[in-house]
Tab-separated table of C-alpha atoms in Angstrom:
chain	number	residue	atom	x	y	z
A	291	MET	CA	-58.246	-135.533	-3.491
A	292	LYS	CA	-55.255	-136.349	-0.876
A	293	MET	CA	-51.992	-136.974	-2.238
A	294	ALA	CA	-50.321	-140.698	-2.474
A	295	ARG	CA	-48.091	-141.599	0.398
A	296	ARG	CA	-44.960	-143.623	0.865
A	297	SER	CA	-44.939	-147.451	1.291
A	298	THR	CA	-43.038	-150.637	0.371
A	299	ARG	CA	-46.034	-152.219	-0.303
A	300	ARG	CA	-49.488	-150.076	-0.215
A	301	THR	CA	-50.133	-146.439	-1.250
A	302	VAL	CA	-53.588	-144.792	-0.527
A	303	ALA	CA	-54.830	-142.155	-2.446
A	304	ARG	CA	-58.529	-140.479	-2.120
A	305	LEU	CA	-59.868	-140.095	-6.014
A	306	ALA	CA	-62.793	-137.910	-6.645
A	307	GLY	CA	-65.478	-138.705	-8.055
A	308	GLY	CA	-67.825	-136.610	-9.487
A	309	ALA	CA	-65.377	-133.681	-10.559
A	310	LEU	CA	-67.057	-131.022	-12.695
A	311	LEU	CA	-65.138	-130.356	-15.657
A	312	ALA	CA	-63.960	-127.236	-17.335
A	313	PRO	CA	-66.799	-125.537	-18.808
A	314	ALA	CA	-69.218	-125.811	-14.956
A	315	LEU	CA	-66.670	-123.066	-13.513
A	316	LEU	CA	-67.335	-120.644	-15.465
A	317	LEU	CA	-69.749	-121.160	-18.012
A	318	GLY	CA	-72.845	-122.757	-15.645
A	319	LEU	CA	-72.818	-126.599	-17.849
A	320	ASP	CA	-73.658	-129.711	-15.435
A	321	ALA	CA	-70.860	-131.929	-13.789
A	322	ALA	CA	-70.014	-134.440	-16.053
A	323	PRO	CA	-69.764	-138.725	-14.284
A	324	VAL	CA	-66.602	-140.105	-13.597
A	325	ALA	CA	-64.781	-141.575	-16.722
A	326	ALA	CA	-64.841	-145.170	-16.728
A	327	GLN	CA	-61.166	-145.801	-17.015
A	328	SER	CA	-59.294	-143.833	-14.330
A	329	ARG	CA	-55.358	-143.729	-14.602
A	330	LEU	CA	-52.511	-142.723	-11.518
A	331	TYR	CA	-49.027	-142.515	-11.741
A	332	VAL	CA	-46.541	-144.973	-10.083
A	333	HIS	CA	-42.321	-144.318	-9.104
A	334	ALA	CA	-40.856	-147.479	-8.454
A	335	PHE	CA	-37.445	-147.585	-7.185
A	336	GLU	CA	-35.667	-150.774	-6.120
A	337	GLN	CA	-35.065	-150.546	-2.029
A	338	ALA	CA	-31.500	-151.655	-1.822
A	339	SER	CA	-30.192	-149.733	-4.414
A	340	GLY	CA	-32.715	-146.946	-5.136
A	341	ALA	CA	-32.059	-147.923	-8.892
A	342	LEU	CA	-35.094	-146.935	-11.002
A	343	VAL	CA	-37.730	-149.475	-12.113
A	344	THR	CA	-38.707	-149.407	-15.511
A	345	ASP	CA	-40.317	-152.276	-16.203
A	346	LEU	CA	-43.065	-153.329	-14.176
A	347	ASP	CA	-46.029	-155.050	-16.111
A	348	ARG	CA	-49.946	-155.744	-16.250
A	349	ALA	CA	-49.490	-158.323	-13.160
A	350	GLU	CA	-47.695	-157.246	-10.686
A	351	VAL	CA	-49.912	-153.848	-10.071
A	352	ILE	CA	-53.260	-154.605	-7.772
A	353	VAL	CA	-55.534	-151.697	-7.459
A	354	ARG	CA	-58.366	-152.204	-5.248
A	355	GLU	CA	-60.773	-149.320	-4.409
A	356	ASP	CA	-62.510	-149.520	-0.995
A	357	GLY	CA	-61.400	-153.482	-0.686
A	358	ILE	CA	-63.300	-154.066	-4.234
A	359	VAL	CA	-60.376	-155.335	-6.941
A	360	ARG	CA	-60.585	-152.976	-10.263
A	361	PRO	CA	-59.486	-154.684	-13.509
A	362	VAL	CA	-56.165	-153.387	-14.577
A	363	VAL	CA	-56.160	-152.156	-17.535
A	364	ASP	CA	-52.827	-151.140	-19.014
A	365	VAL	CA	-49.530	-150.439	-17.105
A	366	ARG	CA	-46.884	-149.046	-18.813
A	367	LEU	CA	-43.754	-145.820	-18.847
A	368	ALA	CA	-45.304	-143.156	-18.198
A	369	ASN	CA	-43.236	-140.799	-21.013
A	370	LEU	CA	-45.656	-141.605	-24.006
A	371	PRO	CA	-44.806	-139.497	-27.007
A	372	ALA	CA	-46.985	-136.019	-26.923
A	373	ARG	CA	-48.939	-135.028	-30.077
A	374	VAL	CA	-48.520	-130.633	-29.885
A	375	VAL	CA	-51.950	-129.144	-30.765
A	376	ILE	CA	-51.260	-125.207	-31.302
A	377	LEU	CA	-55.104	-123.469	-31.946
A	378	VAL	CA	-54.338	-119.238	-33.075
A	379	ASP	CA	-56.462	-116.876	-33.378
A	380	ASN	CA	-56.239	-114.849	-36.441
A	381	SER	CA	-59.077	-112.849	-36.532
A	382	ARG	CA	-59.243	-109.303	-37.540
A	383	ARG	CA	-59.495	-108.279	-33.691
A	384	ALA	CA	-55.713	-110.336	-33.353
A	385	ARG	CA	-54.321	-109.110	-36.491
A	386	ARG	CA	-52.056	-106.403	-34.187
A	387	GLY	CA	-50.942	-108.858	-32.658
A	388	LEU	CA	-50.247	-111.463	-35.507
A	389	ASP	CA	-46.153	-110.802	-35.887
A	390	ARG	CA	-45.448	-111.603	-32.524
A	391	VAL	CA	-47.650	-114.363	-32.717
A	392	ARG	CA	-45.385	-115.406	-35.264
A	393	GLU	CA	-42.372	-114.917	-33.824
A	394	GLY	CA	-43.241	-116.243	-30.969
A	395	LEU	CA	-44.374	-119.660	-31.902
A	396	GLN	CA	-41.346	-119.750	-34.611
A	397	TYR	CA	-39.132	-119.754	-30.433
A	398	PHE	CA	-41.986	-121.812	-29.021
A	399	VAL	CA	-40.943	-125.212	-31.928
A	400	ASP	CA	-37.639	-124.965	-31.438
A	401	ARG	CA	-37.291	-124.862	-27.714
A	402	LEU	CA	-38.938	-128.487	-28.181
A	403	PRO	CA	-37.594	-131.399	-28.723
A	404	PRO	CA	-36.441	-132.539	-31.993
A	405	TYR	CA	-38.907	-134.135	-34.287
A	406	GLN	CA	-41.247	-133.312	-31.342
A	407	GLU	CA	-44.642	-134.113	-33.487
A	408	VAL	CA	-46.670	-130.279	-33.511
A	409	SER	CA	-50.302	-129.803	-35.577
A	410	ILE	CA	-51.614	-126.077	-35.889
A	411	ALA	CA	-54.030	-124.129	-36.794
A	412	THR	CA	-56.064	-120.963	-37.575
A	413	LEU	CA	-59.351	-120.352	-36.055
A	414	SER	CA	-60.870	-117.178	-38.110
A	415	PRO	CA	-63.204	-117.418	-39.863
A	416	ASN	CA	-63.434	-121.395	-39.399
A	417	PRO	CA	-60.634	-123.960	-37.802
A	418	ARG	CA	-58.534	-124.972	-40.353
A	419	TRP	CA	-55.507	-126.829	-39.964
A	420	LEU	CA	-51.891	-125.124	-40.952
A	421	VAL	CA	-49.850	-127.923	-40.501
A	422	GLN	CA	-51.040	-131.465	-39.060
A	423	GLY	CA	-48.552	-133.887	-37.358
A	424	GLU	CA	-45.618	-132.459	-38.497
A	425	ILE	CA	-42.298	-133.129	-37.173
A	426	GLU	CA	-39.158	-131.514	-39.569
A	427	PRO	CA	-38.997	-128.249	-38.662
A	428	GLU	CA	-39.001	-126.625	-42.197
A	429	PRO	CA	-42.492	-127.516	-43.072
A	430	LEU	CA	-43.495	-126.205	-39.384
A	431	ARG	CA	-41.244	-123.127	-40.310
A	432	GLU	CA	-43.244	-122.661	-43.321
A	433	GLY	CA	-46.780	-123.219	-41.360
A	434	ILE	CA	-46.004	-120.142	-38.795
A	435	GLU	CA	-45.269	-118.168	-41.978
A	436	ARG	CA	-48.785	-118.461	-43.502
A	437	LEU	CA	-50.150	-117.600	-40.387
A	438	GLY	CA	-52.890	-114.481	-41.914
A	439	VAL	CA	-55.467	-112.382	-40.920
A	440	GLY	CA	-58.954	-114.245	-41.506
A	441	GLY	CA	-61.987	-112.892	-40.697
A	442	ARG	CA	-64.281	-111.281	-37.962
A	443	SER	CA	-65.087	-114.516	-36.464
A	444	LEU	CA	-63.165	-116.430	-34.131
A	445	ARG	CA	-64.333	-119.805	-33.413
A	446	LEU	CA	-62.317	-121.034	-30.674
A	447	LEU	CA	-65.102	-123.828	-29.720
A	448	ASP	CA	-65.000	-124.985	-32.780
A	449	GLY	CA	-61.611	-125.636	-33.173
A	450	LEU	CA	-61.103	-126.426	-29.850
A	451	VAL	CA	-64.008	-129.822	-30.910
A	452	MET	CA	-61.764	-130.203	-34.021
A	453	ALA	CA	-58.337	-130.486	-32.598
A	454	GLY	CA	-60.309	-133.148	-29.813
A	455	GLU	CA	-61.985	-134.938	-32.229
A	456	TRP	CA	-58.715	-135.186	-34.739
A	457	LEU	CA	-56.712	-136.340	-31.301
A	458	ALA	CA	-59.328	-139.088	-30.702
A	459	GLU	CA	-58.964	-140.813	-34.129
A	460	ASP	CA	-55.560	-141.968	-32.972
A	461	SER	CA	-55.595	-144.979	-31.574
A	462	GLY	CA	-52.170	-145.236	-29.876
A	463	PRO	CA	-50.680	-144.068	-26.977
A	464	PHE	CA	-50.165	-140.697	-26.782
A	465	ARG	CA	-49.873	-137.516	-24.462
A	466	GLY	CA	-51.895	-134.641	-26.109
A	467	VAL	CA	-50.514	-131.501	-25.623
A	468	LEU	CA	-52.895	-128.255	-26.178
A	469	VAL	CA	-51.279	-124.415	-26.954
A	470	VAL	CA	-54.049	-121.657	-27.327
A	471	ILE	CA	-52.981	-118.631	-28.358
A	472	SER	CA	-56.247	-116.186	-28.340
A	473	THR	CA	-57.911	-112.805	-28.228
A	474	ALA	CA	-60.911	-112.039	-25.775
A	475	GLY	CA	-62.796	-111.266	-28.273
A	476	VAL	CA	-66.161	-112.788	-28.746
A	477	ASP	CA	-66.488	-116.055	-29.779
A	478	ARG	CA	-68.888	-117.445	-32.655
A	479	SER	CA	-68.693	-120.809	-33.100
A	480	ARG	CA	-71.077	-123.360	-33.900
A	481	ALA	CA	-70.513	-126.278	-31.350
A	482	SER	CA	-72.278	-126.508	-28.936
A	483	THR	CA	-70.785	-125.864	-25.518
A	484	GLN	CA	-72.268	-129.546	-24.649
A	485	ARG	CA	-69.835	-131.122	-27.643
A	486	PHE	CA	-67.278	-128.989	-25.215
A	487	THR	CA	-67.804	-130.024	-22.304
A	488	GLU	CA	-67.720	-133.687	-24.074
A	489	MET	CA	-64.264	-132.922	-25.886
A	490	VAL	CA	-62.944	-131.849	-22.635
A	491	GLU	CA	-63.763	-134.978	-20.226
A	492	GLN	CA	-62.455	-136.844	-23.932
A	493	ALA	CA	-59.240	-134.865	-23.020
A	494	ARG	CA	-59.139	-134.845	-19.404
A	495	ASP	CA	-59.668	-138.175	-18.821
A	496	ALA	CA	-56.753	-139.165	-21.733
A	497	GLY	CA	-54.397	-137.025	-19.536
A	498	MET	CA	-54.266	-133.903	-21.817
A	499	ARG	CA	-52.776	-130.551	-21.042
A	500	ALA	CA	-53.617	-127.549	-22.148
A	501	HIS	CA	-51.448	-123.950	-21.526
A	502	THR	CA	-53.824	-120.838	-22.981
A	503	LEU	CA	-52.317	-117.396	-23.565
A	504	LEU	CA	-54.418	-114.739	-23.474
A	505	MET	CA	-54.139	-111.436	-25.838
A	506	GLN	CA	-55.637	-108.333	-24.622
A	507	PRO	CA	-55.559	-104.727	-25.565
A	508	LEU	CA	-54.185	-101.959	-23.413
A	509	ASN	CA	-57.371	-100.617	-22.318
A	510	PRO	CA	-58.609	-99.337	-19.193
A	511	ASN	CA	-61.644	-100.823	-20.339
A	512	VAL	CA	-61.060	-104.635	-20.372
A	513	LEU	CA	-61.204	-104.153	-15.955
A	514	ARG	CA	-64.747	-103.226	-16.206
A	515	ARG	CA	-66.252	-105.795	-18.526
A	516	GLY	CA	-67.205	-109.462	-17.831
A	517	VAL	CA	-65.857	-112.549	-18.415
A	518	THR	CA	-65.147	-113.356	-22.303
A	519	LEU	CA	-65.826	-116.969	-23.122
A	520	PRO	CA	-61.960	-117.368	-24.365
A	521	GLU	CA	-60.858	-116.331	-20.947
A	522	ALA	CA	-63.307	-118.804	-19.127
A	523	VAL	CA	-62.607	-121.405	-21.316
A	524	GLY	CA	-58.631	-120.761	-20.511
A	525	ARG	CA	-59.534	-120.568	-16.732
A	526	ASP	CA	-61.300	-124.134	-16.990
A	527	LEU	CA	-58.409	-125.600	-19.310
A	528	GLU	CA	-56.104	-124.474	-16.390
A	529	THR	CA	-57.437	-126.042	-13.966
A	530	TYR	CA	-58.864	-129.199	-15.290
A	531	THR	CA	-56.416	-130.400	-17.612
A	532	GLU	CA	-53.968	-128.987	-14.687
A	533	GLY	CA	-52.171	-126.622	-17.444
A	534	SER	CA	-51.184	-122.739	-17.495
A	535	TYR	CA	-53.319	-119.719	-18.349
A	536	ARG	CA	-51.603	-116.414	-18.916
A	537	ARG	CA	-52.140	-112.725	-20.220
A	538	ALA	CA	-50.344	-110.907	-22.586
A	539	SER	CA	-50.471	-107.949	-23.798
A	540	LEU	CA	-51.551	-108.003	-27.662
A	541	GLY	CA	-48.962	-106.730	-29.701
A	542	SER	CA	-46.403	-107.315	-26.607
A	543	ASP	CA	-43.790	-110.021	-27.053
A	544	LEU	CA	-44.262	-113.251	-26.835
A	545	ARG	CA	-41.616	-114.970	-26.602
A	546	ASP	CA	-41.250	-115.509	-23.218
A	547	ALA	CA	-44.669	-116.976	-22.638
A	548	LEU	CA	-44.159	-119.706	-25.007
A	549	GLY	CA	-40.709	-120.614	-23.830
A	550	GLY	CA	-42.351	-120.976	-20.818
A	551	ILE	CA	-45.246	-122.957	-22.143
A	552	ALA	CA	-42.206	-125.390	-24.079
A	553	ASP	CA	-40.588	-125.397	-20.727
A	554	ARG	CA	-43.650	-126.625	-18.855
A	555	ILE	CA	-43.739	-129.307	-21.641
A	556	LEU	CA	-40.658	-130.576	-21.293
A	557	GLU	CA	-40.620	-130.603	-17.181
A	558	ARG	CA	-43.179	-132.735	-18.080
A	559	ASN	CA	-41.232	-134.803	-20.053
A	560	ARG	CA	-38.702	-135.621	-17.691
A	561	GLU	CA	-40.876	-136.197	-14.752
A	562	LEU	CA	-43.330	-138.468	-16.470
A	563	ALA	CA	-39.629	-140.461	-17.586
A	564	ARG	CA	-39.497	-141.858	-14.008
A	565	GLN	CA	-42.743	-143.409	-13.767
A	566	HIS	CA	-45.297	-146.044	-15.232
A	567	LEU	CA	-48.952	-145.223	-15.818
A	568	VAL	CA	-51.820	-147.714	-14.684
A	569	ARG	CA	-55.194	-147.464	-15.753
A	570	TYR	CA	-58.254	-149.360	-14.313
A	571	ASP	CA	-61.480	-149.835	-15.088
A	572	ARG	CA	-63.742	-148.560	-12.199
A	573	PRO	CA	-67.680	-147.961	-12.664
A	574	PRO	CA	-68.386	-144.671	-14.103
A	575	ASP	CA	-71.490	-144.165	-11.458
A	576	ALA	CA	-69.636	-145.397	-8.579
A	577	PRO	CA	-68.975	-142.662	-5.420
A	578	SER	CA	-65.788	-142.116	-4.455
A	579	GLY	CA	-63.476	-144.344	-3.089
A	580	THR	CA	-60.322	-145.276	-1.474
A	581	VAL	CA	-57.890	-146.796	-3.487
A	582	HIS	CA	-54.706	-148.971	-2.351
A	583	VAL	CA	-52.366	-149.813	-4.754
A	584	THR	CA	-50.651	-152.933	-3.982
A	585	VAL	CA	-46.697	-153.186	-6.144
A	586	THR	CA	-46.164	-157.668	-5.472
A	587	ARG	CA	-42.266	-157.476	-6.757
A	588	PHE	CA	-40.366	-158.140	-4.689
A	589	GLY	CA	-37.633	-155.287	-2.775
A	590	VAL	CA	-39.595	-152.996	-4.531
A	591	ARG	CA	-40.983	-149.319	-2.750
A	592	TYR	CA	-42.687	-146.835	-4.831
A	593	VAL	CA	-44.698	-143.549	-4.305
A	594	VAL	CA	-48.217	-142.941	-6.044
A	595	SER	CA	-49.863	-140.392	-7.430
A	596	THR	CA	-53.302	-139.221	-9.318
A	597	ASP	CA	-51.532	-136.174	-11.292
A	598	GLY	CA	-47.213	-137.632	-12.065
A	599	LYS	CA	-45.869	-134.662	-9.956
A	600	SER	CA	-42.437	-135.148	-9.108
A	601	THR	CA	-42.414	-136.848	-5.903
A	602	HIS	CA	-38.926	-136.431	-4.657
């Protein structure tokens, strides 16, 4: 995928048509089709003064793919409200680390902006919400304190599907942020990997970022075993949502690791506050093409990217 170049009138970007979904990397699933609706990020500023442009509308943006005009569905400021969903492995395997998880989660929540929406769910013996859509500090603190040991079974895939379905119920504009705190235990989920594939596709198309913290015991045998499903899921979510994946010792202090995830969320907020999100329709079976973006407003320079990362 080629990064966008600077231009006063047009920017060219190469889109990957047929990118693999997360489970295809390590779980051996087939590639999924390209989404029918694609997205780009436009950082626009006045050529004369350098002042940021924050009021582009749909009529001022033209998207062409290999010369074919694609319908622009929406143009809006990219820093949409974030909805943070945290999934916590509370199985017996994680018991030794739960005090540290509670401590780290409180530190994480305290670093987020005021009135940031946060939801928390546990993954054993079945996925269960502790807190849903909460913005007040006290209910979040109480939810974290209720985090206790569950059963033997870890149901990570089931929890991911539950979180994806809950977020999909909201038709309003928002950015999903997923935080997974898990051991590398055996997953006993009922959900199929195909259902997980669909969830990841929807999350990627919606611009979700996923951050995984994998807790492992200090055991030399860990280095000689194969990759477990929680590890595969964490690595793939990092790759295909441009999130993060990190390991920590089970029972160790997690404030630094979870604080780092909070910092990533804050940095993403700052990046997107300077940009517009452009969504446009394309045929789901169309091959990869060269995309030209034109902003028609006079005197405006702009930079286009496919990931919304800092552009200067």
